[in-house]
Amino acid sequence: MPSSVLLEVPALADFNKAWAELTDWLSRLDREIKSQRVIVGDLDDINDMIIKQKAILQDLEQRRPQLDELITAAQNLKNKTSNQEARTIITDRIEKIQSQWDEVHGHLQSRRQQLHEMLKDSTQWLEAKQEAERVLEQAKAKLESWKEISYTVEALKKQNTELKQFSKEIRQWQINVDVANDMALKLLRDYSADDTRKVELMTDNINASWAAINKRVCEREAALESALRMLQQFYLDLEKFLAWLTEAETTANVLQDATHKEKILEDAKTIRELMKQWQELQAEIDAHTDVFHNLDENGQKILRSLEGSEDAALLQRRLDNMNFRWSELRKKSLNIRSHLEASTDQWKRLHLSLQELLAWLQLKEDELKQQAPIGGDLPSVQKQNDSHRAFKRELKTKEPVIRSGLETVRIFLAEQPVEGLEKLYPEPRELSPEERAQNVTKLLQRQADEVRTEWDKLNLQSADWQKKIDDALERLQGLQDAVDELDLKLRQAEVFKASWQPVGDLLIDSLQDHLEKVKVYRAELVPLKEKVHQVNELAHQFTPDIQLSQYSLSCVEDLNTRWKVLQVAIEERIRQLHEAHRDFGPTSQHFLTTSVQGPWERAISPNKVPYYINHETQTTCWDHPKMTELYQSLADLNNVRFSAYRTAMKLRRLQKALCLDLLSLSAACDALDQHNLKQNDQPMDILQIINCLTTIYDRLEQEHNNLVNVPLCVDMCLNWLLNVYDTGRTGRIRVLSFKTGVVSLCKAHLEDKYRYLFKQVASSTGFCDQRRLGLLLHDSIQIPRQLGEVASFGGSNIEPSVRSCFQFANNKPEIEAALFLDWMRLEPQSMVWLPVLHRVAAAETAKHQAKCNICKECPIIGFRYRSLKHFNYDICQSCFFSGRVAKGHKMHYPMVEYCTPTTSGEDVRDFAKVLKNKFRTKRYFAKHPRMGYLPVQTVLEGDNMETPVTLINFWPVDSAPASSPQLSHDDTHSRIEHYASRLAEMENTNGSYLNDSISPNESIDDEHLLIQHYCQSLNQESPLSQPRSPAQILISLESEERGELERILADLEEENRNLQAEYDRLKQQHDHKGLSPLPSPPEMMPVSPQSPRDAELIAEAKLLRQHKGRLEARMQILEDHNKQLESQLHRLRQLLEQPQADAKVNGTTLSSPSTSLQRSDSSQPMLLRVVGSQTSETMGEDELLSPPQDTSTGLEEVMEQLNNSFPSSRGHNVGSLFHMADDLGRAMETLVTVMTDDKVLE
């Protein structure tokens, strides 16, 4: 629209904006309507689309008032403006949007009508399809019930009648199939714009099955007709053949008689005539050979059909008679030939006959060898089988000839005398008659033997070749069946894959449904993997004896390629759906809504942090309902007396609930690398965390399908990470924190975790400085801190642990991985919970063949504690953790822990230790204590490591100290340490960690000192009399330490009075001198070196320096008093925290189970340190020169605090002693600060 029109009619801008928004919405709606495709024939999909169309139509109708308002506004604008151009533009736009509205509405109505018609047509098609499938099943069942063709007239007539009846039914059923096809064609024609692949696939399957049935019927009909014709012709052919056989036998008998007449062989003409007649007879025999074989084969078929009947016996006799007569006829023919060929040259003819047989045998042997090798596919082997069957038929035909020839030679050699042989062998003349006869005999005998050997050899080779063919046929048939089955499954899978719509065309709300369908489809394809493996195994089994053909190999390779392509397509489809769901799903966390059940609902805050709404109680909370239940269940572990094991057992339960015990370190690293999480200092938002966790748990779901619920696990793990590293729910945690949390609870070797975590904070050269190590330890200590156990591991301040590590490395500026691992192997106090977690996991399934001497459990499950003082004395983990003890076992005796079943070597070692300890006294064990972990210095020791910014970053969000701008770093840090130490002393009792690892520099006899401490703490009382809570400790203190506490308080009151007197005296001196306030900085500067006031100023400065010296001396005395008071307060803490003063032999007492008061296992004393005051050296120049502050108010506040610390009517409640001691400490701190400020000002 021209700008001049807009300037003239300002209201047009709002009209244009509203018009553009409505036009864009209608365009998007129209595109959405056109892009929506349904699966034709899928009633559920069509109904869903109808519902969606109805919702869209309702949305369109709801926007109708917006269109009416726009038209009304346009009319008003037209009435108000006289600009013809503006009026024309408004009219055109209104007409355009009305036309667009009507067009969209029309599309919706027509699409809705089309969907209803499609639903109706699809329903009719499905009904017709079901009817067609029903008749198909009936037809298939009928085909399966068909028996083999019987070769009897009655049976054939019956089978033919049944076939005609079935054909009639087929013609009737054809109507059902035609109806289904017509309905399918209608769907394909009318709804071609939608997805019709389902209709096409099902129609093709029905038609293919119906065509196969019709083909079977036709083949059956042809086979029955052929069988009937054969049966009718068989008996005629048999009678005809038997008649010919009778004539042939008569002719053979006449010839045989003629050949045996005397002197017949001497007449050459007669011999030629008889030979001619024999040749004619032999020609007839050869011509009827095929007829004989056909009659014999068909007769066997008929016999099988007539089995058990009288006709069968009669036919069997006729067939046996035919075979016998046929065989005799052939023998007679051969005998006739033998007699006709008998003459003076008979040995030569026999020699030639044997040579012919040998040549034929050699020819057949070569032919048999040419059939090798076995073909590489089923058609080739079947062809080889047919060829070899013909080959065996030739052998069977030739067998009588060979047998007759060999028999003729045998008879000839047996009947001819030596004289006759001499005549038959006239050369050479120089040989004697006997030698000539022997040579002829040897020649014929050798040839006969060769024929017999070659014949037997050929038959063996033929049988062996047939065996190979049969074996190859069986194996190739198995391969072919497997290939066909796999090909069918793959084609079905590929059809389903082809029905996938592009991910970009899917509706956002349907992404999750499509994702679930693809996952279900992937699960359904799992059996296909076994079938592919089976095909490959069958193909590999052929080598090296059978070489598969290139066609077979290409088929197998094609199946493998199709399978791989299908897998890749499925994985790619899942990836695309995941990415689409992640990028375009509602709030990108839609799939996590299923992690909670009613009445709970998962909601998302503006910074993407999830929270949970309970609609039943109408409350909200940050924690997942399952996470809340998990935290409540962790309270059951508070009865474990030792904090390291208590924390480890809680973490183990948390690890299992989050399924992180299934996650390998390599899988975690792959997921982190996949999301390019390499910058450890970079923050991660909620979506990045969810995406990485989803990748991790998707992989776990593939490996452990029934154990991992991806939405629930992702949501709970996210919840836990936020509880640990983002208590303020800012929606961001550092990459290093994410890695530390996941890797600490994953399934991996302990040292592998140490190496990985060190690598994350190390530089590119592989070294790590104090700041980077502090970052790692800070993130690690947050894990037990979230469980409320941080005080047991040295508190949240990781500075002592960092200092301990670098002191172990001889205070190098940087450490390498090897030194870090060596330090971690000592199990430092701040990290001891991690190796204990690994031992707890290892001990879960451990079964020890031993009996607990307390609860009598056998076998012991979990940890086993064996005494190193008594033989055969064991305690289970339940009794040990709960502090139970058996009679007769002294508390200071050493014990050893096992998390796996003991070996024979360990049993022998422990036996030697027990034997050694039998000769040791209690004093020895008291003098040789050891820590079960590497203790670190308390928070009050050592220099500060961090800069002020780093210090704040090291603290958790919920406990970050608030430092005032005017305090220096040392003062701020000392105050934080002071408060932390006082809180730790209030909450913790002294103890030590239980640890079964042994330092390389320590004796193995001193392991598990905690067991000794545990025994010593129970030495004088039974378990029932031990204090189990802070209240019981206070009661015991009140009864046993009241006198000593009152004496200490009296000393403190006396010290208070002395300090009050000193304060009054100093104040009087200050008032008596009447010192004026220090001049301002401009007044202190001399006017010039020659000023007349120089002498006065120098004298006044001298007096000020003298007064400052006196005040510094007095302050030194006050500081000495402060140190004495600090020592007394520390002693007071120790007395309050010890239930029995004489029970502490090794500096360790048991901690009582409590959920509110955390227990520390550190045996290092925690000294109370009063916050130091600012001196002139730590203050800036501006502070030194600033005007003096009114110190009287500060001193009065100090006196008020001191007076309030000791009320006149002091009760005897021991609990009030804590508050009194705290008040006294704060008062002394304020006093020293005020006095120091006073000294500086003076």
Short mmCIF file of C-alpha atoms in Angstrom, two decimals, residues 415-719:
data_model
loop_
_atom_site.label_atom_id
_atom_site.label_comp_id
_atom_site.label_asym_id
_atom_site.label_seq_id
_atom_site.Cartn_x
_atom_site.Cartn_y
_atom_site.Cartn_z
CA GLU A 415 35.34 -125.86 -22.33
CA GLN A 416 38.30 -125.43 -24.74
CA PRO A 417 41.06 -128.06 -24.34
CA VAL A 418 44.71 -127.21 -24.68
CA GLU A 419 44.90 -128.66 -28.21
CA GLY A 420 42.14 -126.42 -29.38
CA LEU A 421 43.89 -123.42 -27.92
CA GLU A 422 47.06 -124.33 -29.77
CA LYS A 423 45.19 -124.19 -33.05
CA LEU A 424 43.66 -120.89 -32.11
CA TYR A 425 47.04 -119.37 -31.43
CA PRO A 426 49.32 -120.35 -34.33
CA GLU A 427 51.93 -117.65 -33.80
CA PRO A 428 54.67 -117.44 -32.95
CA ARG A 429 55.72 -120.81 -34.12
CA GLU A 430 58.77 -121.02 -31.93
CA LEU A 431 56.58 -121.24 -28.73
CA SER A 432 55.62 -124.57 -27.39
CA PRO A 433 51.90 -125.56 -27.46
CA GLU A 434 51.60 -125.29 -23.71
CA GLU A 435 53.01 -121.74 -23.71
CA ARG A 436 50.70 -120.62 -26.50
CA ALA A 437 47.68 -122.01 -24.62
CA GLN A 438 48.74 -120.26 -21.43
CA ASN A 439 49.17 -116.92 -23.23
CA VAL A 440 45.64 -117.04 -24.69
CA THR A 441 44.18 -117.94 -21.34
CA LYS A 442 46.03 -115.13 -19.56
CA LEU A 443 45.01 -112.59 -22.18
CA LEU A 444 41.31 -113.38 -22.01
CA GLN A 445 41.37 -113.76 -18.23
CA ARG A 446 43.12 -110.42 -17.76
CA GLN A 447 40.66 -108.61 -20.01
CA ALA A 448 37.69 -110.22 -18.27
CA ASP A 449 39.09 -109.16 -14.90
CA GLU A 450 39.56 -105.61 -16.15
CA VAL A 451 35.98 -105.50 -17.41
CA ARG A 452 34.67 -106.80 -14.10
CA THR A 453 36.82 -104.33 -12.11
CA GLU A 454 35.90 -101.34 -14.27
CA TRP A 455 32.23 -102.26 -14.11
CA ASP A 456 32.24 -102.46 -10.30
CA LYS A 457 34.24 -99.25 -10.10
CA LEU A 458 31.80 -97.45 -12.40
CA ASN A 459 28.85 -98.56 -10.29
CA LEU A 460 30.53 -97.35 -7.09
CA GLN A 461 31.34 -93.99 -8.65
CA SER A 462 27.77 -93.67 -9.87
CA ALA A 463 26.38 -94.43 -6.40
CA ASP A 464 28.80 -91.96 -4.77
CA TRP A 465 27.90 -89.26 -7.29
CA GLN A 466 24.21 -89.85 -6.69
CA LYS A 467 24.77 -89.49 -2.95
CA LYS A 468 26.53 -86.18 -3.48
CA ILE A 469 23.72 -84.97 -5.72
CA ASP A 470 21.09 -85.96 -3.15
CA ASP A 471 23.00 -84.21 -0.35
CA ALA A 472 23.47 -81.08 -2.46
CA LEU A 473 19.81 -81.09 -3.43
CA GLU A 474 18.75 -81.26 0.20
CA ARG A 475 21.08 -78.47 1.28
CA LEU A 476 20.31 -76.24 -1.69
CA GLN A 477 16.61 -76.79 -1.17
CA GLY A 478 17.03 -75.72 2.46
CA LEU A 479 18.94 -72.62 1.34
CA GLN A 480 16.35 -71.85 -1.31
CA ASP A 481 13.50 -72.17 1.19
CA ALA A 482 15.31 -69.89 3.64
CA VAL A 483 16.04 -67.38 0.86
CA ASP A 484 12.44 -67.40 -0.33
CA GLU A 485 11.11 -66.93 3.20
CA LEU A 486 13.54 -64.10 3.94
CA ASP A 487 12.78 -62.48 0.58
CA LEU A 488 9.05 -62.54 1.37
CA LYS A 489 9.59 -60.99 4.81
CA LEU A 490 11.88 -58.33 3.38
CA ARG A 491 9.39 -57.45 0.65
CA GLN A 492 6.68 -57.03 3.26
CA ALA A 493 8.99 -54.87 5.35
CA GLU A 494 9.96 -52.81 2.33
CA VAL A 495 6.31 -52.25 1.49
CA PHE A 496 5.77 -50.93 5.01
CA LYS A 497 8.84 -48.74 4.69
CA ALA A 498 7.58 -47.40 1.38
CA SER A 499 4.38 -46.29 3.13
CA TRP A 500 6.31 -43.85 5.35
CA GLN A 501 5.47 -40.25 4.75
CA PRO A 502 8.27 -37.69 4.80
CA VAL A 503 8.92 -36.49 8.34
CA GLY A 504 8.34 -32.92 7.24
CA ASP A 505 4.77 -33.78 6.20
CA LEU A 506 3.83 -35.29 9.56
CA LEU A 507 1.79 -33.39 12.11
CA ILE A 508 3.66 -32.39 15.22
CA ASP A 509 1.16 -34.12 17.48
CA SER A 510 1.61 -37.38 15.58
CA LEU A 511 5.41 -37.50 15.81
CA GLN A 512 5.36 -39.53 19.01
CA ASP A 513 2.84 -42.00 17.56
CA HIS A 514 4.94 -42.49 14.44
CA LEU A 515 8.03 -42.91 16.57
CA GLU A 516 6.36 -45.61 18.66
CA LYS A 517 5.12 -47.38 15.52
CA VAL A 518 8.60 -47.42 14.03
CA LYS A 519 10.04 -48.76 17.27
CA VAL A 520 7.41 -51.48 17.39
CA TYR A 521 8.16 -52.22 13.76
CA ARG A 522 11.87 -52.42 14.57
CA ALA A 523 11.12 -54.86 17.38
CA GLU A 524 9.02 -56.97 15.01
CA LEU A 525 11.97 -57.16 12.62
CA VAL A 526 14.29 -58.62 15.25
CA PRO A 527 13.50 -62.22 14.15
CA LEU A 528 14.58 -61.23 10.64
CA LYS A 529 18.10 -60.83 11.93
CA GLU A 530 18.15 -64.50 12.87
CA LYS A 531 16.84 -65.43 9.43
CA VAL A 532 19.57 -63.37 7.74
CA HIS A 533 22.12 -65.07 9.96
CA GLN A 534 20.61 -68.46 9.07
CA VAL A 535 20.84 -67.75 5.31
CA ASN A 536 24.47 -66.65 5.67
CA GLU A 537 25.31 -69.74 7.71
CA LEU A 538 23.68 -72.02 5.15
CA ALA A 539 25.56 -70.27 2.36
CA HIS A 540 28.91 -70.62 4.18
CA GLN A 541 28.33 -74.33 4.84
CA PHE A 542 28.65 -75.15 1.11
CA THR A 543 32.28 -74.22 0.89
CA PRO A 544 34.66 -75.77 0.00
CA ASP A 545 32.95 -78.94 -1.31
CA ILE A 546 30.25 -77.03 -3.21
CA GLN A 547 30.90 -73.72 -4.86
CA LEU A 548 27.72 -71.65 -5.01
CA SER A 549 26.94 -70.16 -8.38
CA GLN A 550 27.24 -66.48 -9.00
CA TYR A 551 23.46 -66.27 -9.12
CA SER A 552 23.08 -67.84 -5.67
CA LEU A 553 25.82 -65.66 -4.21
CA SER A 554 24.24 -62.56 -5.71
CA CYS A 555 20.87 -63.55 -4.21
CA VAL A 556 22.40 -63.93 -0.75
CA GLU A 557 24.34 -60.70 -1.13
CA ASP A 558 21.21 -58.91 -2.31
CA LEU A 559 19.29 -60.12 0.75
CA ASN A 560 22.06 -58.90 3.06
CA THR A 561 22.17 -55.55 1.30
CA ARG A 562 18.41 -55.14 1.52
CA TRP A 563 18.51 -56.05 5.21
CA LYS A 564 21.25 -53.51 5.90
CA VAL A 565 19.45 -50.84 3.91
CA LEU A 566 16.27 -51.59 5.85
CA GLN A 567 18.10 -51.30 9.17
CA VAL A 568 19.74 -48.04 8.13
CA ALA A 569 16.40 -46.71 6.96
CA ILE A 570 14.75 -47.60 10.27
CA GLU A 571 17.53 -46.03 12.32
CA GLU A 572 17.50 -42.96 10.08
CA ARG A 573 13.73 -42.75 10.41
CA ILE A 574 13.95 -42.96 14.19
CA ARG A 575 16.72 -40.34 14.20
CA GLN A 576 14.69 -38.00 12.03
CA LEU A 577 11.60 -38.47 14.17
CA HIS A 578 13.65 -37.89 17.32
CA GLU A 579 15.15 -34.74 15.90
CA ALA A 580 11.78 -33.52 14.67
CA HIS A 581 10.26 -34.25 18.03
CA ARG A 582 13.14 -32.57 19.79
CA ASP A 583 13.12 -29.52 17.54
CA PHE A 584 9.43 -29.12 16.84
CA GLY A 585 7.66 -31.04 19.59
CA PRO A 586 5.65 -29.05 22.11
CA THR A 587 8.25 -27.41 24.40
CA SER A 588 10.69 -30.02 23.05
CA GLN A 589 9.96 -32.20 26.06
CA HIS A 590 6.68 -33.68 24.97
CA PHE A 591 7.85 -37.28 25.18
CA LEU A 592 8.66 -36.80 28.88
CA THR A 593 5.03 -36.16 29.79
CA THR A 594 4.53 -39.92 30.06
CA SER A 595 7.03 -40.13 32.91
CA VAL A 596 4.30 -39.29 35.44
CA GLN A 597 0.85 -40.76 35.98
CA GLY A 598 -2.33 -39.20 37.28
CA PRO A 599 -3.03 -37.19 39.33
CA TRP A 600 0.44 -35.81 38.56
CA GLU A 601 1.21 -33.64 35.55
CA ARG A 602 4.58 -32.56 34.21
CA ALA A 603 4.82 -28.83 33.55
CA ILE A 604 7.65 -26.59 32.32
CA SER A 605 8.76 -23.27 33.73
CA PRO A 606 9.79 -20.37 31.44
CA ASN A 607 13.46 -21.37 31.70
CA LYS A 608 12.54 -24.91 30.56
CA VAL A 609 13.00 -26.43 34.03
CA PRO A 610 10.34 -29.08 34.68
CA TYR A 611 8.11 -29.08 37.75
CA TYR A 612 5.25 -31.30 38.78
CA ILE A 613 1.64 -30.54 39.61
CA ASN A 614 -0.49 -32.73 41.85
CA HIS A 615 -4.07 -32.03 40.79
CA GLU A 616 -5.41 -34.01 43.71
CA THR A 617 -3.77 -31.87 46.39
CA GLN A 618 -3.40 -28.83 44.11
CA THR A 619 0.29 -28.46 44.94
CA THR A 620 3.46 -28.15 42.89
CA CYS A 621 6.99 -29.32 43.55
CA TRP A 622 10.35 -29.43 41.80
CA ASP A 623 10.94 -33.14 42.45
CA HIS A 624 9.50 -35.93 40.34
CA PRO A 625 6.98 -38.06 42.32
CA LYS A 626 9.17 -41.12 41.88
CA MET A 627 12.18 -39.12 43.04
CA THR A 628 10.29 -38.04 46.13
CA GLU A 629 9.45 -41.67 46.87
CA LEU A 630 13.08 -42.58 46.35
CA TYR A 631 14.29 -39.90 48.77
CA GLN A 632 11.78 -41.10 51.34
CA SER A 633 13.01 -44.65 50.95
CA LEU A 634 16.59 -43.49 51.59
CA ALA A 635 15.57 -42.66 55.15
CA ASP A 636 15.59 -46.40 55.84
CA LEU A 637 19.38 -46.33 55.50
CA ASN A 638 19.88 -43.76 58.26
CA ASN A 639 20.31 -46.56 60.78
CA VAL A 640 23.70 -47.34 59.19
CA ARG A 641 26.16 -45.98 61.74
CA PHE A 642 29.03 -45.21 59.39
CA SER A 643 28.54 -42.29 57.07
CA ALA A 644 30.76 -43.55 54.23
CA TYR A 645 28.73 -46.74 53.97
CA ARG A 646 25.48 -44.94 54.62
CA THR A 647 26.21 -42.52 51.78
CA ALA A 648 27.40 -45.29 49.45
CA MET A 649 24.28 -47.37 50.06
CA LYS A 650 22.07 -44.37 49.36
CA LEU A 651 23.97 -43.65 46.16
CA ARG A 652 23.70 -47.29 45.13
CA ARG A 653 19.94 -47.19 45.49
CA LEU A 654 19.87 -43.92 43.56
CA GLN A 655 22.14 -45.41 40.88
CA LYS A 656 19.79 -48.34 40.34
CA ALA A 657 16.70 -46.15 40.25
CA LEU A 658 18.30 -44.02 37.52
CA CYS A 659 19.47 -47.17 35.63
CA LEU A 660 22.99 -45.72 35.58
CA ASP A 661 24.31 -49.06 36.84
CA LEU A 662 23.62 -50.30 33.28
CA LEU A 663 25.58 -47.47 31.61
CA SER A 664 29.13 -48.28 30.60
CA LEU A 665 31.77 -45.56 30.55
CA SER A 666 32.35 -46.04 26.82
CA ALA A 667 28.63 -45.56 26.09
CA ALA A 668 28.58 -42.41 28.22
CA CYS A 669 31.64 -41.04 26.41
CA ASP A 670 30.08 -41.82 23.02
CA ALA A 671 26.92 -39.92 23.96
CA LEU A 672 28.94 -36.95 25.23
CA ASP A 673 31.04 -36.88 22.07
CA GLN A 674 27.95 -37.22 19.92
CA HIS A 675 26.58 -34.01 21.44
CA ASN A 676 30.00 -32.30 21.23
CA LEU A 677 30.23 -31.65 24.97
CA LYS A 678 33.94 -30.85 25.08
CA GLN A 679 34.03 -27.36 26.61
CA ASN A 680 33.74 -28.26 30.30
CA ASP A 681 33.34 -24.66 31.43
CA GLN A 682 30.40 -24.05 29.14
CA PRO A 683 26.90 -24.16 30.65
CA MET A 684 24.28 -26.64 29.50
CA ASP A 685 20.64 -25.69 29.33
CA ILE A 686 17.77 -28.05 30.05
CA LEU A 687 17.22 -29.05 26.42
CA GLN A 688 20.88 -29.98 25.99
CA ILE A 689 20.78 -32.08 29.13
CA ILE A 690 17.59 -33.82 28.01
CA ASN A 691 18.97 -34.51 24.53
CA CYS A 692 22.16 -36.04 25.89
CA LEU A 693 20.29 -38.10 28.49
CA THR A 694 17.85 -39.27 25.80
CA THR A 695 20.74 -40.49 23.67
CA ILE A 696 22.17 -42.35 26.65
CA TYR A 697 18.92 -44.02 27.67
CA ASP A 698 17.87 -44.84 24.11
CA ARG A 699 21.03 -46.88 23.79
CA LEU A 700 20.38 -48.51 27.15
CA GLU A 701 16.83 -49.31 26.03
CA GLN A 702 18.18 -51.16 23.00
CA GLU A 703 20.49 -53.20 25.20
CA HIS A 704 18.07 -53.70 28.13
CA ASN A 705 14.61 -53.30 26.65
CA ASN A 706 12.64 -54.47 29.69
CA LEU A 707 14.70 -52.60 32.27
CA VAL A 708 14.77 -49.04 30.93
CA ASN A 709 11.80 -46.69 30.68
CA VAL A 710 13.35 -43.86 28.66
CA PRO A 711 10.99 -40.98 29.60
CA LEU A 712 11.01 -41.89 33.29
CA CYS A 713 14.78 -42.38 33.45
CA VAL A 714 15.52 -39.17 31.55
CA ASP A 715 13.19 -37.15 33.77
CA MET A 716 14.50 -38.61 37.04
CA CYS A 717 18.15 -38.25 36.04
CA LEU A 718 17.49 -34.64 35.03
CA ASN A 719 15.77 -34.11 38.38
#
